[in-house]
């Protein structure tokens, strides 16, 4: 006989770990117990040596699908350190609340196949129950109040289980054994329905919502909801991490109305369809895309749309033009909650095959999570016609994640539901750094917290996508995400990292907090954080050494530079701790700053003025769209340097090119001109592969070997093309090729000079699939290794992770040179 204590860590809570341990214990004849604690799953086991060995091996080998067992530590028990009773049976003991919260929480999991079968089985007691779940699926992070993960610590605590549910919950051999959100019509949450006007039958008007407390009333609500959607209505629907606004994606009038009410201009909308088959009626889907669409996370997947009339499929689904206009990509997701499955099934009966499912908020504000506030902010003000809510509280706000598959690999675009805050690995350092809170950027904000190991290794918890932290409400959401992350992982920051931008709200908070609490503060240049995020991931994956230097190409919209200009077209020779700006896009003045971001024509006007190209005949079209007054004001602003920051932003160069070509002059959402420019270039390609040899290379090149990427010859060639009557789409393609070739040439020169062999790409401009593809091709052709991020987005969603990596590297440096004692002293004064 051997007597051991086993400690299992990793993602082991909310994934059916204890019933699994119980079943394995039964199978191997193990006695003892299992319990859930804040720092993982603890097991006491008594059995023969062989049985124990097999049992321990099974713990990692056969763990439930949603679990991620990271470590199984086995220690012999001291003699007589156990109860004799524990040698007779195996049991599951109640959870212990512990202060050490080092275990990992499972993310929310899409409804599993078993639950789905029951949901549509008329003989099942949960037939059509909108909250069906089991240990293999259902809500997790969105309903957890604190760890350990137990019903009492979730928003399910106000639903006492009925005898039948309680029996399942208590039966170690049941699929719902200790499924914390386990519930049914009799004891669990119910959907609710309230309309702005109308249908008294359901009790859906006035102050009291109709409640779907029985199958009949619940079905009636779903039916009424679909009826309203079918007639062109807009409904606010409560999901896992927040509200969606839904409408019929085939109804142009409804989509236009949704955009108008939500003030969402032209930004493409995501749709939800019922099945992979329906997805293929809209888009091209490869195996990797199929896998992520129908997997357990179910993010929005950006797919290449089938061209209208393509593949002469009589089966193609038609979407309203306003869903995504003529952009080549469409965001599609499959249902991931039982309610969504029920809605899509009911919709299909009425001939609705695709629903717009966009986040339930006014543009730029956090998504609504509370039924009362959603009514106030979405229905009472006339954005939605009705509210499909429920009485299960959302404790953590989560947007849908957005991903794209590039070369068979999933690349996150927005990391939220299902992904965050799954831990990311940070490079192992040769000194221990303190816990770092990285405050992130302003747009597409996330927050990161580090947890140090004992040997210089560390993990990083990156929060879900928070949005643009530009006003009080989004800052509140930022703060809520921060305190929640600290509390859940029981981490107290001992150092702070922020963007060096003078006025980002999160940077201001960090400076104030560092001063108040006497914490070390590391201010980080935006584009260095971009490149460091790619490096950190590559180092953790063993593709780079910790002390590696790479050439980072950071192309994005806006980031504060170290020289007072706005950067965004940067070539950085970067290590994890520091960087040098090796080259950049030539700067020009951006009259009115943000005003020129919205109005790309003014940006283009300023660029042409800088490049001495205003008199070019090819510029006549652009000038014709600007009235005399705007032109003279803009000229004056540039000449007298009034509110006209200089920028080297690649994002702005793409905007300007779109305006010069007449493709898109004004942005109704961030990056619209650049996105339209890319769409035009794809149209010019018409599905053919890009040829970089022959005509294109050598057409546009930087003027000399200066460390400046000069767009002058590129823009002049565009104007020549316009003058010669070349199609705008063709010129858009030429522009992409020129930028890729010029950038690659500069990169090669720097790498040659500096003895570098690896290029890291990051920045929102690389959301441009064509540019990414072209530049990667050119760099690889030149024999350089190319790194792109896979764990975090290429856009500003990566910044917090990059900041954390840089801050740790700098703190460890400080520790190495012996200053860590003073740092410790500073930290301990808190
Ligand atoms: Zn299930
Ligand atoms: Zn029940």
PDB file of N, CA and C in Angstrom, residues 447-515:
ATOM      1  N   UNK A 447      -5.887  44.468 -20.434  1.00  0.00           N
ATOM      2  CA  UNK A 447      -5.006  44.650 -19.293  1.00  0.00           C
ATOM      3  C   UNK A 447      -4.256  43.338 -19.124  1.00  0.00           C
ATOM      4  N   UNK A 448      -3.026  43.389 -18.623  1.00  0.00           N
ATOM      5  CA  UNK A 448      -2.300  42.142 -18.391  1.00  0.00           C
ATOM      6  C   UNK A 448      -1.715  42.122 -16.993  1.00  0.00           C
ATOM      7  N   UNK A 449      -1.761  40.946 -16.377  1.00  0.00           N
ATOM      8  CA  UNK A 449      -1.165  40.743 -15.052  1.00  0.00           C
ATOM      9  C   UNK A 449      -0.199  39.578 -15.157  1.00  0.00           C
ATOM     10  N   UNK A 450       0.965  39.698 -14.514  1.00  0.00           N
ATOM     11  CA  UNK A 450       1.919  38.598 -14.584  1.00  0.00           C
ATOM     12  C   UNK A 450       1.971  37.848 -13.267  1.00  0.00           C
ATOM     13  N   UNK A 451       2.186  36.544 -13.381  1.00  0.00           N
ATOM     14  CA  UNK A 451       2.434  35.734 -12.183  1.00  0.00           C
ATOM     15  C   UNK A 451       3.788  35.058 -12.344  1.00  0.00           C
ATOM     16  N   UNK A 452       4.684  35.385 -11.433  1.00  0.00           N
ATOM     17  CA  UNK A 452       6.045  34.867 -11.528  1.00  0.00           C
ATOM     18  C   UNK A 452       6.126  33.468 -10.948  1.00  0.00           C
ATOM     19  N   UNK A 453       6.913  32.632 -11.577  1.00  0.00           N
ATOM     20  CA  UNK A 453       7.263  31.350 -10.996  1.00  0.00           C
ATOM     21  C   UNK A 453       8.483  31.547 -10.119  1.00  0.00           C
ATOM     22  N   UNK A 454       9.078  30.458  -9.694  1.00  0.00           N
ATOM     23  CA  UNK A 454      10.215  30.600  -8.778  1.00  0.00           C
ATOM     24  C   UNK A 454      11.547  30.661  -9.514  1.00  0.00           C
ATOM     25  N   UNK A 455      11.556  30.316 -10.802  1.00  0.00           N
ATOM     26  CA  UNK A 455      12.833  30.251 -11.509  1.00  0.00           C
ATOM     27  C   UNK A 455      12.898  31.179 -12.715  1.00  0.00           C
ATOM     28  N   UNK A 456      12.225  32.328 -12.608  1.00  0.00           N
ATOM     29  CA  UNK A 456      12.281  33.281 -13.705  1.00  0.00           C
ATOM     30  C   UNK A 456      11.244  33.032 -14.792  1.00  0.00           C
ATOM     31  N   UNK A 457      10.437  31.959 -14.625  1.00  0.00           N
ATOM     32  CA  UNK A 457       9.382  31.730 -15.602  1.00  0.00           C
ATOM     33  C   UNK A 457       8.139  32.497 -15.151  1.00  0.00           C
ATOM     34  N   UNK A 458       7.250  32.778 -16.071  1.00  0.00           N
ATOM     35  CA  UNK A 458       6.066  33.555 -15.692  1.00  0.00           C
ATOM     36  C   UNK A 458       4.925  33.314 -16.655  1.00  0.00           C
ATOM     37  N   UNK A 459       3.712  33.474 -16.121  1.00  0.00           N
ATOM     38  CA  UNK A 459       2.541  33.449 -16.990  1.00  0.00           C
ATOM     39  C   UNK A 459       1.932  34.838 -17.005  1.00  0.00           C
ATOM     40  N   UNK A 460       1.105  35.077 -18.003  1.00  0.00           N
ATOM     41  CA  UNK A 460       0.496  36.395 -18.176  1.00  0.00           C
ATOM     42  C   UNK A 460      -0.995  36.199 -18.382  1.00  0.00           C
ATOM     43  N   UNK A 461      -1.795  36.851 -17.529  1.00  0.00           N
ATOM     44  CA  UNK A 461      -3.245  36.824 -17.707  1.00  0.00           C
ATOM     45  C   UNK A 461      -3.649  38.099 -18.435  1.00  0.00           C
ATOM     46  N   UNK A 462      -4.058  37.941 -19.683  1.00  0.00           N
ATOM     47  CA  UNK A 462      -4.488  39.107 -20.446  1.00  0.00           C
ATOM     48  C   UNK A 462      -6.014  39.150 -20.386  1.00  0.00           C
ATOM     49  N   UNK A 463      -6.537  40.294 -19.977  1.00  0.00           N
ATOM     50  CA  UNK A 463      -7.988  40.428 -19.824  1.00  0.00           C
ATOM     51  C   UNK A 463      -8.679  40.292 -21.173  1.00  0.00           C
ATOM     52  N   UNK A 464      -9.991  40.162 -21.116  1.00  0.00           N
ATOM     53  CA  UNK A 464     -10.773  40.199 -22.351  1.00  0.00           C
ATOM     54  C   UNK A 464     -10.691  41.596 -22.957  1.00  0.00           C
ATOM     55  N   UNK A 465     -10.995  41.687 -24.258  1.00  0.00           N
ATOM     56  CA  UNK A 465     -11.086  42.956 -24.969  1.00  0.00           C
ATOM     57  C   UNK A 465     -12.031  43.886 -24.206  1.00  0.00           C
ATOM     58  N   UNK A 466     -11.569  45.094 -23.907  1.00  0.00           N
ATOM     59  CA  UNK A 466     -12.400  46.029 -23.144  1.00  0.00           C
ATOM     60  C   UNK A 466     -13.011  47.086 -24.047  1.00  0.00           C
ATOM     61  N   UNK A 467     -12.338  47.413 -25.134  1.00  0.00           N
ATOM     62  CA  UNK A 467     -12.860  48.436 -26.035  1.00  0.00           C
ATOM     63  C   UNK A 467     -11.969  49.664 -26.007  1.00  0.00           C
ATOM     64  N   UNK A 468     -12.505  50.757 -26.506  1.00  0.00           N
ATOM     65  CA  UNK A 468     -11.725  51.987 -26.557  1.00  0.00           C
ATOM     66  C   UNK A 468     -11.929  52.769 -25.267  1.00  0.00           C
ATOM     67  N   UNK A 469     -10.855  52.892 -24.491  1.00  0.00           N
ATOM     68  CA  UNK A 469     -10.966  53.541 -23.177  1.00  0.00           C
ATOM     69  C   UNK A 469     -10.787  55.045 -23.348  1.00  0.00           C
ATOM     70  N   UNK A 470     -11.872  55.681 -23.801  1.00  0.00           N
ATOM     71  CA  UNK A 470     -11.764  57.100 -24.130  1.00  0.00           C
ATOM     72  C   UNK A 470     -12.717  57.958 -23.336  1.00  0.00           C
ATOM     73  N   UNK A 471     -13.628  57.314 -22.592  1.00  0.00           N
ATOM     74  CA  UNK A 471     -14.587  58.115 -21.833  1.00  0.00           C
ATOM     75  C   UNK A 471     -14.838  57.462 -20.487  1.00  0.00           C
ATOM     76  N   UNK A 472     -15.635  58.115 -19.677  1.00  0.00           N
ATOM     77  CA  UNK A 472     -15.881  57.647 -18.322  1.00  0.00           C
ATOM     78  C   UNK A 472     -16.409  56.230 -18.270  1.00  0.00           C
ATOM     79  N   UNK A 473     -17.370  55.913 -19.149  1.00  0.00           N
ATOM     80  CA  UNK A 473     -17.977  54.588 -19.075  1.00  0.00           C
ATOM     81  C   UNK A 473     -17.006  53.474 -19.451  1.00  0.00           C
ATOM     82  N   UNK A 474     -16.215  53.712 -20.500  1.00  0.00           N
ATOM     83  CA  UNK A 474     -15.255  52.672 -20.874  1.00  0.00           C
ATOM     84  C   UNK A 474     -14.135  52.602 -19.842  1.00  0.00           C
ATOM     85  N   UNK A 475     -13.816  53.735 -19.216  1.00  0.00           N
ATOM     86  CA  UNK A 475     -12.789  53.676 -18.176  1.00  0.00           C
ATOM     87  C   UNK A 475     -13.307  52.875 -16.978  1.00  0.00           C
ATOM     88  N   UNK A 476     -14.594  53.025 -16.666  1.00  0.00           N
ATOM     89  CA  UNK A 476     -15.198  52.215 -15.599  1.00  0.00           C
ATOM     90  C   UNK A 476     -15.081  50.729 -15.930  1.00  0.00           C
ATOM     91  N   UNK A 477     -15.344  50.394 -17.184  1.00  0.00           N
ATOM     92  CA  UNK A 477     -15.256  48.990 -17.612  1.00  0.00           C
ATOM     93  C   UNK A 477     -13.813  48.516 -17.495  1.00  0.00           C
ATOM     94  N   UNK A 478     -12.880  49.389 -17.839  1.00  0.00           N
ATOM     95  CA  UNK A 478     -11.450  49.068 -17.720  1.00  0.00           C
ATOM     96  C   UNK A 478     -11.099  48.762 -16.259  1.00  0.00           C
ATOM     97  N   UNK A 479     -11.581  49.648 -15.371  1.00  0.00           N
ATOM     98  CA  UNK A 479     -11.321  49.486 -13.943  1.00  0.00           C
ATOM     99  C   UNK A 479     -11.928  48.198 -13.401  1.00  0.00           C
ATOM    100  N   UNK A 480     -13.150  47.906 -13.842  1.00  0.00           N
ATOM    101  CA  UNK A 480     -13.832  46.687 -13.392  1.00  0.00           C
ATOM    102  C   UNK A 480     -13.044  45.464 -13.833  1.00  0.00           C
ATOM    103  N   UNK A 481     -12.566  45.481 -15.074  1.00  0.00           N
ATOM    104  CA  UNK A 481     -11.789  44.342 -15.580  1.00  0.00           C
ATOM    105  C   UNK A 481     -10.494  44.197 -14.791  1.00  0.00           C
ATOM    106  N   UNK A 482      -9.910  45.322 -14.435  1.00  0.00           N
ATOM    107  CA  UNK A 482      -8.637  45.293 -13.695  1.00  0.00           C
ATOM    108  C   UNK A 482      -8.827  44.700 -12.299  1.00  0.00           C
ATOM    109  N   UNK A 483      -9.788  45.221 -11.540  1.00  0.00           N
ATOM    110  CA  UNK A 483      -9.972  44.738 -10.171  1.00  0.00           C
ATOM    111  C   UNK A 483     -10.394  43.272 -10.170  1.00  0.00           C
ATOM    112  N   UNK A 484     -11.178  42.895 -11.178  1.00  0.00           N
ATOM    113  CA  UNK A 484     -11.635  41.521 -11.267  1.00  0.00           C
ATOM    114  C   UNK A 484     -10.478  40.556 -11.535  1.00  0.00           C
ATOM    115  N   UNK A 485      -9.615  40.956 -12.430  1.00  0.00           N
ATOM    116  CA  UNK A 485      -8.461  40.129 -12.778  1.00  0.00           C
ATOM    117  C   UNK A 485      -7.555  39.965 -11.555  1.00  0.00           C
ATOM    118  N   UNK A 486      -7.331  41.073 -10.839  1.00  0.00           N
ATOM    119  CA  UNK A 486      -6.474  41.015  -9.650  1.00  0.00           C
ATOM    120  C   UNK A 486      -7.090  40.101  -8.593  1.00  0.00           C
ATOM    121  N   UNK A 487      -8.421  40.238  -8.397  1.00  0.00           N
ATOM    122  CA  UNK A 487      -9.093  39.468  -7.349  1.00  0.00           C
ATOM    123  C   UNK A 487      -9.129  37.981  -7.700  1.00  0.00           C
ATOM    124  N   UNK A 488      -9.518  37.668  -8.943  1.00  0.00           N
ATOM    125  CA  UNK A 488      -9.672  36.272  -9.321  1.00  0.00           C
ATOM    126  C   UNK A 488      -8.361  35.503  -9.251  1.00  0.00           C
ATOM    127  N   UNK A 489      -7.275  36.162  -9.608  1.00  0.00           N
ATOM    128  CA  UNK A 489      -6.000  35.445  -9.603  1.00  0.00           C
ATOM    129  C   UNK A 489      -5.179  35.763  -8.366  1.00  0.00           C
ATOM    130  N   UNK A 490      -5.805  36.532  -7.463  1.00  0.00           N
ATOM    131  CA  UNK A 490      -5.180  36.846  -6.187  1.00  0.00           C
ATOM    132  C   UNK A 490      -3.776  37.423  -6.389  1.00  0.00           C
ATOM    133  N   UNK A 491      -3.694  38.421  -7.259  1.00  0.00           N
ATOM    134  CA  UNK A 491      -2.400  39.023  -7.565  1.00  0.00           C
ATOM    135  C   UNK A 491      -2.416  40.503  -7.193  1.00  0.00           C
ATOM    136  N   UNK A 492      -1.367  40.953  -6.567  1.00  0.00           N
ATOM    137  CA  UNK A 492      -1.233  42.366  -6.224  1.00  0.00           C
ATOM    138  C   UNK A 492      -0.053  42.932  -6.998  1.00  0.00           C
ATOM    139  N   UNK A 493      -0.317  43.844  -7.906  1.00  0.00           N
ATOM    140  CA  UNK A 493       0.775  44.373  -8.722  1.00  0.00           C
ATOM    141  C   UNK A 493       1.841  45.049  -7.864  1.00  0.00           C
ATOM    142  N   UNK A 494       3.108  44.765  -8.163  1.00  0.00           N
ATOM    143  CA  UNK A 494       4.213  45.409  -7.462  1.00  0.00           C
ATOM    144  C   UNK A 494       4.983  46.314  -8.409  1.00  0.00           C
ATOM    145  N   UNK A 495       4.548  46.363  -9.667  1.00  0.00           N
ATOM    146  CA  UNK A 495       5.135  47.278 -10.638  1.00  0.00           C
ATOM    147  C   UNK A 495       4.080  47.540 -11.705  1.00  0.00           C
ATOM    148  N   UNK A 496       4.145  48.728 -12.301  1.00  0.00           N
ATOM    149  CA  UNK A 496       3.144  49.094 -13.293  1.00  0.00           C
ATOM    150  C   UNK A 496       3.807  49.399 -14.627  1.00  0.00           C
ATOM    151  N   UNK A 497       3.116  49.042 -15.696  1.00  0.00           N
ATOM    152  CA  UNK A 497       3.589  49.392 -17.030  1.00  0.00           C
ATOM    153  C   UNK A 497       2.457  50.112 -17.745  1.00  0.00           C
ATOM    154  N   UNK A 498       2.802  51.160 -18.502  1.00  0.00           N
ATOM    155  CA  UNK A 498       1.758  51.851 -19.268  1.00  0.00           C
ATOM    156  C   UNK A 498       2.355  52.397 -20.554  1.00  0.00           C
ATOM    157  N   UNK A 499       1.482  52.849 -21.442  1.00  0.00           N
ATOM    158  CA  UNK A 499       1.911  53.478 -22.678  1.00  0.00           C
ATOM    159  C   UNK A 499       2.491  54.850 -22.348  1.00  0.00           C
ATOM    160  N   UNK A 500       3.530  55.253 -23.084  1.00  0.00           N
ATOM    161  CA  UNK A 500       4.121  56.550 -22.736  1.00  0.00           C
ATOM    162  C   UNK A 500       3.311  57.733 -23.240  1.00  0.00           C
ATOM    163  N   UNK A 501       2.176  57.462 -23.892  1.00  0.00           N
ATOM    164  CA  UNK A 501       1.308  58.560 -24.343  1.00  0.00           C
ATOM    165  C   UNK A 501       0.934  59.444 -23.154  1.00  0.00           C
ATOM    166  N   UNK A 502       1.022  60.766 -23.311  1.00  0.00           N
ATOM    167  CA  UNK A 502       0.794  61.640 -22.162  1.00  0.00           C
ATOM    168  C   UNK A 502      -0.641  61.608 -21.637  1.00  0.00           C
ATOM    169  N   UNK A 503      -1.627  61.337 -22.508  1.00  0.00           N
ATOM    170  CA  UNK A 503      -2.999  61.542 -22.041  1.00  0.00           C
ATOM    171  C   UNK A 503      -3.913  60.323 -22.105  1.00  0.00           C
ATOM    172  N   UNK A 504      -3.401  59.145 -22.413  1.00  0.00           N
ATOM    173  CA  UNK A 504      -4.270  57.968 -22.328  1.00  0.00           C
ATOM    174  C   UNK A 504      -4.790  57.865 -20.899  1.00  0.00           C
ATOM    175  N   UNK A 505      -6.071  57.550 -20.741  1.00  0.00           N
ATOM    176  CA  UNK A 505      -6.655  57.467 -19.397  1.00  0.00           C
ATOM    177  C   UNK A 505      -5.944  56.406 -18.561  1.00  0.00           C
ATOM    178  N   UNK A 506      -5.604  55.275 -19.191  1.00  0.00           N
ATOM    179  CA  UNK A 506      -4.961  54.199 -18.428  1.00  0.00           C
ATOM    180  C   UNK A 506      -3.535  54.604 -18.021  1.00  0.00           C
ATOM    181  N   UNK A 507      -2.854  55.390 -18.858  1.00  0.00           N
ATOM    182  CA  UNK A 507      -1.504  55.849 -18.506  1.00  0.00           C
ATOM    183  C   UNK A 507      -1.573  56.865 -17.369  1.00  0.00           C
ATOM    184  N   UNK A 508      -2.579  57.729 -17.441  1.00  0.00           N
ATOM    185  CA  UNK A 508      -2.739  58.714 -16.362  1.00  0.00           C
ATOM    186  C   UNK A 508      -3.006  58.003 -15.040  1.00  0.00           C
ATOM    187  N   UNK A 509      -3.870  56.980 -15.102  1.00  0.00           N
ATOM    188  CA  UNK A 509      -4.170  56.212 -13.885  1.00  0.00           C
ATOM    189  C   UNK A 509      -2.895  55.569 -13.345  1.00  0.00           C
ATOM    190  N   UNK A 510      -2.091  54.981 -14.250  1.00  0.00           N
ATOM    191  CA  UNK A 510      -0.875  54.279 -13.832  1.00  0.00           C
ATOM    192  C   UNK A 510       0.112  55.236 -13.176  1.00  0.00           C
ATOM    193  N   UNK A 511       0.275  56.427 -13.755  1.00  0.00           N
ATOM    194  CA  UNK A 511       1.223  57.400 -13.181  1.00  0.00           C
ATOM    195  C   UNK A 511       0.779  57.797 -11.782  1.00  0.00           C
ATOM    196  N   UNK A 512      -0.524  58.041 -11.654  1.00  0.00           N
ATOM    197  CA  UNK A 512      -1.089  58.450 -10.365  1.00  0.00           C
ATOM    198  C   UNK A 512      -0.918  57.330  -9.328  1.00  0.00           C
ATOM    199  N   UNK A 513      -1.228  56.106  -9.753  1.00  0.00           N
ATOM    200  CA  UNK A 513      -1.160  54.954  -8.864  1.00  0.00           C
ATOM    201  C   UNK A 513       0.284  54.684  -8.430  1.00  0.00           C
ATOM    202  N   UNK A 514       1.205  54.811  -9.360  1.00  0.00           N
ATOM    203  CA  UNK A 514       2.617  54.575  -9.056  1.00  0.00           C
ATOM    204  C   UNK A 514       3.102  55.587  -8.029  1.00  0.00           C
ATOM    205  N   UNK A 515       2.644  56.821  -8.196  1.00  0.00           N
ATOM    206  CA  UNK A 515       3.051  57.881  -7.276  1.00  0.00           C
ATOM    207  C   UNK A 515       2.453  57.622  -5.888  1.00  0.00           C
TER     208      UNK A 515
END
